[in-house]
mmCIF file of C-alpha atoms in Angstrom:
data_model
loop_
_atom_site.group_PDB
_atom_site.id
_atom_site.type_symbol
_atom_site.label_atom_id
_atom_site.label_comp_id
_atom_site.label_asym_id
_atom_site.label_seq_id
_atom_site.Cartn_x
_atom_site.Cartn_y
_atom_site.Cartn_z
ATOM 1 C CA UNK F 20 0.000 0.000 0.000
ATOM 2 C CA UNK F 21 3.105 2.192 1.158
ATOM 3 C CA UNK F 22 4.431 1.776 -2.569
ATOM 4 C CA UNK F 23 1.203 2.345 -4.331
ATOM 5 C CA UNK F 24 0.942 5.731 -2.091
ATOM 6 C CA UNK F 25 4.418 6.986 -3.852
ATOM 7 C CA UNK F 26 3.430 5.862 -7.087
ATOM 8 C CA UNK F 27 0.501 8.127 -7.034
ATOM 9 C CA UNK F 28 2.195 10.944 -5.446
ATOM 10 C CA UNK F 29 4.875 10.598 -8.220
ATOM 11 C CA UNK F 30 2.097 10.705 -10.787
ATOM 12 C CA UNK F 31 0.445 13.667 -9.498
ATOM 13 C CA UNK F 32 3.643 15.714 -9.518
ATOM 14 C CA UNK F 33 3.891 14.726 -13.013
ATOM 15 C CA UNK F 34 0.766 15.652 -14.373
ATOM 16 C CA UNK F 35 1.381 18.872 -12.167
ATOM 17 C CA UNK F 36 4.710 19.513 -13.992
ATOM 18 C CA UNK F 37 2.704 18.743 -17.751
ATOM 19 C CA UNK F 38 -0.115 20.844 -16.815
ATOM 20 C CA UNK F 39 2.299 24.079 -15.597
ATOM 21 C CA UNK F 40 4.562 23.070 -18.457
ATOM 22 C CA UNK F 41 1.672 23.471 -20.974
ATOM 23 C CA UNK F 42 0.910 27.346 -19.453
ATOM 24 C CA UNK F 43 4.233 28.320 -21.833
ATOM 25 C CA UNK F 44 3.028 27.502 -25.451
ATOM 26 C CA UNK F 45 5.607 26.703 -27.661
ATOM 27 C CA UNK F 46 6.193 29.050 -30.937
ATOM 28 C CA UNK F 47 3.770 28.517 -33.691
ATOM 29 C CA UNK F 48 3.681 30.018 -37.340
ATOM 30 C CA UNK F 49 0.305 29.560 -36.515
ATOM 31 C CA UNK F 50 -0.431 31.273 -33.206
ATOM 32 C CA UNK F 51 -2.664 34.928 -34.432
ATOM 33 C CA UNK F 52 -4.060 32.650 -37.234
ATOM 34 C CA UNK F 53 -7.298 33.081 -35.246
ATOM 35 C CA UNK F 54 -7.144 36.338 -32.926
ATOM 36 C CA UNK F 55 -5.413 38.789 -35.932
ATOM 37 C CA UNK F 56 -5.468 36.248 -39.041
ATOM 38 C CA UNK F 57 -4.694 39.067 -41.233
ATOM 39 C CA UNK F 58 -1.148 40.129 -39.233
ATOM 40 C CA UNK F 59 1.189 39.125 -42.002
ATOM 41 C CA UNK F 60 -0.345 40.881 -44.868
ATOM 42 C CA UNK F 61 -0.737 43.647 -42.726
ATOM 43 C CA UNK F 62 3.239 43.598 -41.229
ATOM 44 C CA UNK F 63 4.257 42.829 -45.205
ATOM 45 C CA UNK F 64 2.380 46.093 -46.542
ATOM 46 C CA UNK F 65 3.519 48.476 -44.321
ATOM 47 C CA UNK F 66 7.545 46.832 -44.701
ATOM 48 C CA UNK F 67 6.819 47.104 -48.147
ATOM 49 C CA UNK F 68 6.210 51.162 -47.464
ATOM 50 C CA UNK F 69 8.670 51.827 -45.504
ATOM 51 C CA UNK F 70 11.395 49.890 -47.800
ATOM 52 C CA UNK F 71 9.716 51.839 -50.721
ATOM 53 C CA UNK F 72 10.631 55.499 -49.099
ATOM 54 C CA UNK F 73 13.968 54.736 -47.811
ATOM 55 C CA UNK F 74 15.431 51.738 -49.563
ATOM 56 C CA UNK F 75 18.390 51.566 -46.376
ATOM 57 C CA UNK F 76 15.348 50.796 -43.543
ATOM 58 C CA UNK F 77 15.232 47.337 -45.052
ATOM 59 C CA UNK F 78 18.685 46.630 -43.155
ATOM 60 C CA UNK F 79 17.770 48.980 -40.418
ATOM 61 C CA UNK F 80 14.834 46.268 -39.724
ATOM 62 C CA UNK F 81 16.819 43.606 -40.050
ATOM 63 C CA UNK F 82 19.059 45.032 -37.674
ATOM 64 C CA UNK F 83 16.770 45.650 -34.937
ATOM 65 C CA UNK F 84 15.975 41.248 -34.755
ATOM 66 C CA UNK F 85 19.486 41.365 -33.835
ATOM 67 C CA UNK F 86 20.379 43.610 -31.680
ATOM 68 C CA UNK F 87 16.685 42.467 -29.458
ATOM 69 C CA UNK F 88 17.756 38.720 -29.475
ATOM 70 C CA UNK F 89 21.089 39.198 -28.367
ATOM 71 C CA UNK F 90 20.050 40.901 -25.154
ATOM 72 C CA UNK F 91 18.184 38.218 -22.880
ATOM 73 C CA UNK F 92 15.908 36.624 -26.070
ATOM 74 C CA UNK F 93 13.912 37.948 -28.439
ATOM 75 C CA UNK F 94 11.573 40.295 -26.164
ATOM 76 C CA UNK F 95 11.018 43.747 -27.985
ATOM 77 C CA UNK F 96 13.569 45.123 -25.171
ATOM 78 C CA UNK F 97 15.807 46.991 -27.695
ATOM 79 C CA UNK F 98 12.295 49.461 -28.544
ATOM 80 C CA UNK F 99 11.868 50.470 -25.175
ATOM 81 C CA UNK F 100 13.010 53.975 -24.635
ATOM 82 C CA UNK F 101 14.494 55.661 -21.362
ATOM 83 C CA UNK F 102 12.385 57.576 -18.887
ATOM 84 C CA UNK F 103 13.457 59.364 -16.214
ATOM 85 C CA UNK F 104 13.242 55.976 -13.967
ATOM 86 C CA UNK F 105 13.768 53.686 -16.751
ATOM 87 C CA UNK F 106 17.328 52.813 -18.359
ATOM 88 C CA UNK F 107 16.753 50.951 -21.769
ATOM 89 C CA UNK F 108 18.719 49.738 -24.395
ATOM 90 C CA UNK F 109 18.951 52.635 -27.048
ATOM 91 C CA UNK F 110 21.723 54.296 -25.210
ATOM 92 C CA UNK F 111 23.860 51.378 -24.885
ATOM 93 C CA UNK F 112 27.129 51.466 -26.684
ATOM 94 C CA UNK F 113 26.290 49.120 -29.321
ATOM 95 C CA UNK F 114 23.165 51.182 -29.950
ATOM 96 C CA UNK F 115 23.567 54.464 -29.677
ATOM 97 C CA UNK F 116 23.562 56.149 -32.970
ATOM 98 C CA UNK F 117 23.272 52.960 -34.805
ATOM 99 C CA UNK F 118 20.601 51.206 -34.329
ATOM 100 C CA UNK F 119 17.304 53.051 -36.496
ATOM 101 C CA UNK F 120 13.936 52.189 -37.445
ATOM 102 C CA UNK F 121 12.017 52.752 -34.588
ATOM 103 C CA UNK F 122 9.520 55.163 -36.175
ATOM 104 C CA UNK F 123 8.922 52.802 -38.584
ATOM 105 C CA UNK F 124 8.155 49.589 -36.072
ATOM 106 C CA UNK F 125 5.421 52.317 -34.334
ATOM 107 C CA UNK F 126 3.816 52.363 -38.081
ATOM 108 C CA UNK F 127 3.558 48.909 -38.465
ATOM 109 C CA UNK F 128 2.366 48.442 -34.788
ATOM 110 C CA UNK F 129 -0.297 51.128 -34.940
ATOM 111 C CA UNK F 130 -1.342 49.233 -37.966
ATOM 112 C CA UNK F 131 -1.278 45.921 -36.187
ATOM 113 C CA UNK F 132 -2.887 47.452 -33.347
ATOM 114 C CA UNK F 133 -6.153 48.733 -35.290
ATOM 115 C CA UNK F 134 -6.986 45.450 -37.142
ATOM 116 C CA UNK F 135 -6.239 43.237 -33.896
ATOM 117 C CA UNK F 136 -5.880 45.466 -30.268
ATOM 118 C CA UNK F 137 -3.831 43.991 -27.958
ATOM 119 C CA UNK F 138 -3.314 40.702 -29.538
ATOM 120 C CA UNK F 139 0.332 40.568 -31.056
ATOM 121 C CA UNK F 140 3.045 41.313 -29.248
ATOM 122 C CA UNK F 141 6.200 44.017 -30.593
ATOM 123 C CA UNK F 142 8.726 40.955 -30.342
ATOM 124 C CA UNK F 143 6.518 38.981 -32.828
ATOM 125 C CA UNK F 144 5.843 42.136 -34.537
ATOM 126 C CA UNK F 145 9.983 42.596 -34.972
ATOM 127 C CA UNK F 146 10.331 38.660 -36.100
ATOM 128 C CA UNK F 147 8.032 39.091 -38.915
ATOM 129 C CA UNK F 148 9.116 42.576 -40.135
ATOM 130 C CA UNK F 149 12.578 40.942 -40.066
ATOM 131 C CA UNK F 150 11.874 38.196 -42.208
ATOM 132 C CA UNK F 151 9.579 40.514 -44.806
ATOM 133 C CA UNK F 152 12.595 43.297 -44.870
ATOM 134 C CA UNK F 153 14.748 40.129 -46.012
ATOM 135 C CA UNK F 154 12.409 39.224 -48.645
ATOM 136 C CA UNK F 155 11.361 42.886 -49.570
ATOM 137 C CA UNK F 156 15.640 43.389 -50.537
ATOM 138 C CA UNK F 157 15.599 40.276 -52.882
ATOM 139 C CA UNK F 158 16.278 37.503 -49.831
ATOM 140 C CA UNK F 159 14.685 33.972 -48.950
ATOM 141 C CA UNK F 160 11.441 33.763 -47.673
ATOM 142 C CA UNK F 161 10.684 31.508 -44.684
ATOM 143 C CA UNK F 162 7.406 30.877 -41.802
ATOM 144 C CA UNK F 163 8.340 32.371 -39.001
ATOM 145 C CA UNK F 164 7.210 31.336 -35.573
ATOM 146 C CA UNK F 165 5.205 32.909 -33.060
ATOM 147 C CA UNK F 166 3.770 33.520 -29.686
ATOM 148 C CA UNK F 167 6.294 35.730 -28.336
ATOM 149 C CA UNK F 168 5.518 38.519 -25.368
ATOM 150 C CA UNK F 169 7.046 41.861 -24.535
ATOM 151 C CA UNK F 170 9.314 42.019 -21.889
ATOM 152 C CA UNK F 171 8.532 44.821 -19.208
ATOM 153 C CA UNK F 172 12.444 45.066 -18.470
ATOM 154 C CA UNK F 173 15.689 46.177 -20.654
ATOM 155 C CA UNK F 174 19.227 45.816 -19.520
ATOM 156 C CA UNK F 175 21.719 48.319 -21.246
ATOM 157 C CA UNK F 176 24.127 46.301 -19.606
ATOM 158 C CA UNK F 177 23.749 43.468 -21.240
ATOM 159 C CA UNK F 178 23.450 45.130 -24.377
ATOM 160 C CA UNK F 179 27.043 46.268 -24.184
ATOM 161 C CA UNK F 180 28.438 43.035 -23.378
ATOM 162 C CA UNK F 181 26.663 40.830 -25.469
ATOM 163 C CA UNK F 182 26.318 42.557 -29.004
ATOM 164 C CA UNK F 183 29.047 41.298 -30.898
ATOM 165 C CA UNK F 184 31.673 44.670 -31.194
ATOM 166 C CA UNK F 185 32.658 45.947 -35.284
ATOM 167 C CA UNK F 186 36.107 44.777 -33.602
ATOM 168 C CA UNK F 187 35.957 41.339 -32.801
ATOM 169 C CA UNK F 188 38.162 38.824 -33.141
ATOM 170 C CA UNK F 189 37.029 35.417 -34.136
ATOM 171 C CA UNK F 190 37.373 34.025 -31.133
ATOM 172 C CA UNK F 191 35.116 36.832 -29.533
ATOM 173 C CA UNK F 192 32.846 36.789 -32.309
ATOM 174 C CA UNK F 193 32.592 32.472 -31.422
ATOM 175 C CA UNK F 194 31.780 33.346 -28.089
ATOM 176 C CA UNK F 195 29.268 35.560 -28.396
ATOM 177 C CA UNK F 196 27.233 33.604 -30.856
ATOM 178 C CA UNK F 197 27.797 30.584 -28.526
ATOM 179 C CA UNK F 198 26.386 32.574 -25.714
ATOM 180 C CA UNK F 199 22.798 32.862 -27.546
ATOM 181 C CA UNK F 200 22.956 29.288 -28.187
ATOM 182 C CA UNK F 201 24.349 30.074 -32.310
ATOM 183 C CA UNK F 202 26.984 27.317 -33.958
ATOM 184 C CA UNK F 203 29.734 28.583 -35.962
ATOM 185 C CA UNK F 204 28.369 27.873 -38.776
ATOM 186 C CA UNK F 205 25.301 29.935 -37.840
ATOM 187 C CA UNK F 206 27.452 32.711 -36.956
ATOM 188 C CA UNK F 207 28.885 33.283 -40.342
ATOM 189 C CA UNK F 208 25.158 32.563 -42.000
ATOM 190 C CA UNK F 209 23.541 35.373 -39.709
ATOM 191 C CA UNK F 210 26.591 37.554 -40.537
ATOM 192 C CA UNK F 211 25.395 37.548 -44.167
ATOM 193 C CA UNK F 212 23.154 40.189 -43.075
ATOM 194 C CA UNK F 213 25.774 42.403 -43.805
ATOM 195 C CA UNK F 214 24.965 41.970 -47.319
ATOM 196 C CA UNK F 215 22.441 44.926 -47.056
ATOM 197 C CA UNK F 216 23.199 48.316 -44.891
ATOM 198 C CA UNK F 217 25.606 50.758 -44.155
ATOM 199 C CA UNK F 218 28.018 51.632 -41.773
ATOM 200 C CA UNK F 219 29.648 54.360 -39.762
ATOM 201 C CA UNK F 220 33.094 56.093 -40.400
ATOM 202 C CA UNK F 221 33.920 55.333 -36.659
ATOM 203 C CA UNK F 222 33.126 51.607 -36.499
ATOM 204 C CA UNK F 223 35.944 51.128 -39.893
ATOM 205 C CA UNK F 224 38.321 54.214 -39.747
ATOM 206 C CA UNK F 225 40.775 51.809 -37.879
ATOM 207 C CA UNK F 226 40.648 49.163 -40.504
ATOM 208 C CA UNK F 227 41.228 51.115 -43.574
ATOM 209 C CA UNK F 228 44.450 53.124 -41.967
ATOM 210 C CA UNK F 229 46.182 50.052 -39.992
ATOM 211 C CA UNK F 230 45.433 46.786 -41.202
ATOM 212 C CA UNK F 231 46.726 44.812 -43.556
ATOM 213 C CA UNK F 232 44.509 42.394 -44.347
ATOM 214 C CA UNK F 233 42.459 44.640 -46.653
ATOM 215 C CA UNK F 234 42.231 45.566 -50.286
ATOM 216 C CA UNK F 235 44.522 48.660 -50.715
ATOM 217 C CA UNK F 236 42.695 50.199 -53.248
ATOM 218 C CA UNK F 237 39.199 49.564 -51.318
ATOM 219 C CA UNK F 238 41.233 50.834 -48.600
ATOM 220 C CA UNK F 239 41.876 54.352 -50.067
ATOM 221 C CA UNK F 240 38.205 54.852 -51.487
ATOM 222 C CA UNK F 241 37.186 54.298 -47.824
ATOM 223 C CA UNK F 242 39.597 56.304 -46.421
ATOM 224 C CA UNK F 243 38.091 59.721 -49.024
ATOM 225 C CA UNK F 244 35.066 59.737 -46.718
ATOM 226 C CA UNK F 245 36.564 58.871 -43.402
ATOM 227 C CA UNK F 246 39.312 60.714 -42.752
ATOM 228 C CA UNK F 247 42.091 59.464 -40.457
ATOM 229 C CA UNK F 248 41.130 61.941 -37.282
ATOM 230 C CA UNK F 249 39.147 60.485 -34.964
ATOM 231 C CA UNK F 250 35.783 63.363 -34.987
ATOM 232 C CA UNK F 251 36.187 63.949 -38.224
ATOM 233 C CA UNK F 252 33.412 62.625 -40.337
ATOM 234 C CA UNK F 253 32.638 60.513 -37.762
ATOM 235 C CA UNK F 254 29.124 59.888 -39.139
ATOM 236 C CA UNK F 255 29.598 59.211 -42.662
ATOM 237 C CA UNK F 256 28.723 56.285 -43.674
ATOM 238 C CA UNK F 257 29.950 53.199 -46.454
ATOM 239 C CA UNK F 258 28.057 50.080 -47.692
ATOM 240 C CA UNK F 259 28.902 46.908 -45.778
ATOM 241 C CA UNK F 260 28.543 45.570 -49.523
ATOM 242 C CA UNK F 261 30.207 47.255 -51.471
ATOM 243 C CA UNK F 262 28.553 45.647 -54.531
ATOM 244 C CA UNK F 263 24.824 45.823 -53.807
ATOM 245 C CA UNK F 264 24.266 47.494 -50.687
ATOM 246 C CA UNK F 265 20.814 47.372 -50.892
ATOM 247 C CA UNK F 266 20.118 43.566 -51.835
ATOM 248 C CA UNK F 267 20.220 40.690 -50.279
ATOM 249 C CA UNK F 268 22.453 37.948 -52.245
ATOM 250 C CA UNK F 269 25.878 36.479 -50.984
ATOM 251 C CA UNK F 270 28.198 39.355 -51.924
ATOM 252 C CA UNK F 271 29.113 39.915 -48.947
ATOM 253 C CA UNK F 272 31.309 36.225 -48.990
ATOM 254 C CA UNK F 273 32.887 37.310 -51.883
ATOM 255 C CA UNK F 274 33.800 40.728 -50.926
ATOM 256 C CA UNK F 275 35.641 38.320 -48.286
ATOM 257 C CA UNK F 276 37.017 36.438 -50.300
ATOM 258 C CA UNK F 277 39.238 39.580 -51.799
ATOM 259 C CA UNK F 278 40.003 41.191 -48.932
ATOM 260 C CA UNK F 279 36.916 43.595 -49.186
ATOM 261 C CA UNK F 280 34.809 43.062 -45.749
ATOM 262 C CA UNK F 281 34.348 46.863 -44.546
ATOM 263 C CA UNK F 282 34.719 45.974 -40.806
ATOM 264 C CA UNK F 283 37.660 44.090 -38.400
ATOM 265 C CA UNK F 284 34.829 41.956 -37.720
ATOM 266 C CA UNK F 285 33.481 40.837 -41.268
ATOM 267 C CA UNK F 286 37.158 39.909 -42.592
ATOM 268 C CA UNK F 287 37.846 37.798 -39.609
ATOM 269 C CA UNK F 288 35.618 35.375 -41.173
ATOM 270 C CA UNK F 289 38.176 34.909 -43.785
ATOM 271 C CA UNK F 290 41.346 35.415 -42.254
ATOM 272 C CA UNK F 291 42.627 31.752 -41.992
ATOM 273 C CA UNK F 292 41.032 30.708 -39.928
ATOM 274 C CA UNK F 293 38.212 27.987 -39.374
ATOM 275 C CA UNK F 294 35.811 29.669 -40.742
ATOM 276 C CA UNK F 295 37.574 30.125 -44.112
ATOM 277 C CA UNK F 296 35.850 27.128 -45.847
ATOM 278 C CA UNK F 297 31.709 28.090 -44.970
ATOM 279 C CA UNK F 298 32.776 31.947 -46.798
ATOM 280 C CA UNK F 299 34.142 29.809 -49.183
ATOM 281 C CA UNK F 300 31.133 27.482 -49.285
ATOM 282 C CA UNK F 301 28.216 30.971 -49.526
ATOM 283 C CA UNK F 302 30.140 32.856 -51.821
ATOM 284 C CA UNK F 303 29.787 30.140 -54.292
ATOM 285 C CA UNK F 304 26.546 28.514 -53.338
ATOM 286 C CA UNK F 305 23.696 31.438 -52.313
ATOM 287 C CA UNK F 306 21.529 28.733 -51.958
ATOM 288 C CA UNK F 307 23.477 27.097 -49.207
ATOM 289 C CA UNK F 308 23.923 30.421 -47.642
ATOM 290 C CA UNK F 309 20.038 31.334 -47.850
ATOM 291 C CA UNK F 310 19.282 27.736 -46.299
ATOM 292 C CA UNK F 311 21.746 28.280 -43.604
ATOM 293 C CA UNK F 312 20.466 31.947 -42.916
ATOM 294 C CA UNK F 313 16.878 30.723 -42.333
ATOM 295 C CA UNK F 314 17.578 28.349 -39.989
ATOM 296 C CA UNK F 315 19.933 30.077 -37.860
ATOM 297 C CA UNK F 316 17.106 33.131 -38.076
ATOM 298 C CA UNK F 317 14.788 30.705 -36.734
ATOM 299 C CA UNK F 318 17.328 29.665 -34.125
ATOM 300 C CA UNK F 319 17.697 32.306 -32.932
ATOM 301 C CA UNK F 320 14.382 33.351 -32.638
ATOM 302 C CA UNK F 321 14.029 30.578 -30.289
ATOM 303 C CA UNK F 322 16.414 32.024 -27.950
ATOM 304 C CA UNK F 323 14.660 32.699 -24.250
ATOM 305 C CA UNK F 324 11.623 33.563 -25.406
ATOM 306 C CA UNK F 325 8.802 35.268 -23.278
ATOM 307 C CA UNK F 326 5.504 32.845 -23.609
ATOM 308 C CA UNK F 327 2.404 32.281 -21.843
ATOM 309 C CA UNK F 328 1.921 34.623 -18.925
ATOM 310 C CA UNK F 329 5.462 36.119 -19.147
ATOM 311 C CA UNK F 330 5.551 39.738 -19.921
ATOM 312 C CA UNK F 331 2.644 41.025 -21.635
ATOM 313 C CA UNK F 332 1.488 42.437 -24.639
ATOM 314 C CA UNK F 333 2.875 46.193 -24.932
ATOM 315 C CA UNK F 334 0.092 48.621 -26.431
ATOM 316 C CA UNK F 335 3.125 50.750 -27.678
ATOM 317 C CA UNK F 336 6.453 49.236 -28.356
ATOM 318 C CA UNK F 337 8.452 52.186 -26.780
ATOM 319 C CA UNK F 338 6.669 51.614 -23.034
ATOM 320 C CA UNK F 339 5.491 49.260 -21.134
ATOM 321 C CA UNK F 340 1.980 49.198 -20.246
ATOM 322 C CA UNK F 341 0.347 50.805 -17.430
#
């Protein structure tokens, strides 16, 4: 009897671990198909408008996924903005006059917000407007999942620790994608992003002047508009792909492949090192590449996400709710 008394006390804390278990949904491409089943044409439309009037917000978009996930999951933490008793993200070093698009992620969530109020979250609302800016610039198309919630916290700590720096080595660059749970080979697939978007005069000055592991003559055309003085044209900015800046395709790899990666951080993917043979690999097979990039987008995605009761669902993406 003693026995059969454990046996159903066992069971019971079973069930009881299933049934709190099951109160954390897992990701769905399918989760708003019945509260807000018009969300994707809705998210694709108003990408599709903002691409249209500034061709560069494509990667701006794109950017913003990243910079979110790598600070504690995929949670919408990189919109929230500072308040006098609130420290966000925006500020943090990574961030701060870099990361864009925010006006445009309030469009798309006021239009969101009218069809279906208070239904989808801003970190499912970056996911898909992630995916679409890919596809808008010429890229792979691919279901994203959702069933993601807001996060009511930001840590601008975090943020400068575990963005990956312009100036990485590979080694740092390893173990910062390892920290979000990213292979190697998904850390040179997501770097493809850098196949679309620009970058700042500060964040490459050092690399066109000192090392030698770059293209001289791309080194002198960068060097026109950035000059050597750190202050001066600080803010000017250069095509991370030099070849077409504002599509996504697998120049980027062979930009590498010559020597012509714009920051410390791009050519150490083909520096001989290990990760010499996957440039290799994408520069000559985009399909490979575009397989690769979807699934470690996906993987990403994954990362700590907010589900169930955690968090909530923000009514604006730059607060939390009240």
């Amino acid at each position: 009897m003693a026995s059969f008394s454990v046996f159903v006390a066992v069971a019971i804390t079973i069930l009881g671990l299933l049934i709190q278990g099951s109160s954390h949904p897992q990701l769905s491409p399918d989760f708003y198909s019945d509260t807000c089943p018009d969300l994707l044409p809705i998210i694709q439309h108003q990408v599709q408008l903002a691409v249209a009037e500034e061709r560069r917000m494509g990667a701006s978009l794109l950017r913003l996924f990243f910079h979110d996930c790598f600070v504690n999951g995929c949670d919408a933490s990189v919109l929230l903005d500072d308040t006098p008793t609130f420290i966000g993200e925006k500020n943090a070093v990574p961030n701060k006059n870099s990361i864009r698009g925010f006006e445009a992620i309030d469009a798309i969530k006021a239009a969101v917000e009218e069809a279906c109020p208070g239904v989808v979250s801003c970190a499912d609302i970056l996911t898909i407007t992630a995916r679409d800016s890919v596809v808008e610039l010429g890229g792979p198309y691919w279901d994203v999942k959702l069933g993601r919630r807001d996060a009511r916290t930001a840590s601008q700590a975090a943020a400068n620790t575990s963005i990956p720096p312009p100036t990485g080595s590979l080694d740092q660059l390893i173990t910062s994608f390892h920290a979000q749970g990213l292979s190697v080979q998904d850390m040179v697939a997501l770097s493809g992003a850098h196949t679309i978007g620009l970058a700042r005069c500060t964040n490459f000055r050092n690399r066109t002047y000192h090392e030698k592991n770059i293209n001289g003559l791309f080194a002198r055309e960068k060097q026109e508009s950035c000059p050597r003085t750190a202050g001066h044209g600080d803010n000017n900015l250069a095509p991370l792909d030099l070849q077409t800046p504002t599509a996504f395709d697998n120049y980027y790899y062979k930009n590498l492949l010559v020597y012509k990666g714009l920051l410390h951080s791009d050519q150490q993917l083909f520096n001989g090192g290990s990760t010499d043979s996957i440039v290799h690999a994408y520069a000559e097979n985009p399909d490979a590449f575009y397989s690769d990039f979807i699934a470690a987008m996906i993987k990403m995605g994954d990362n700590k996400p907010l589900t169930g009761t955690d968090g909530e669902i923000r009514m604006e993406c730059r607060k939390v709710n009240y």
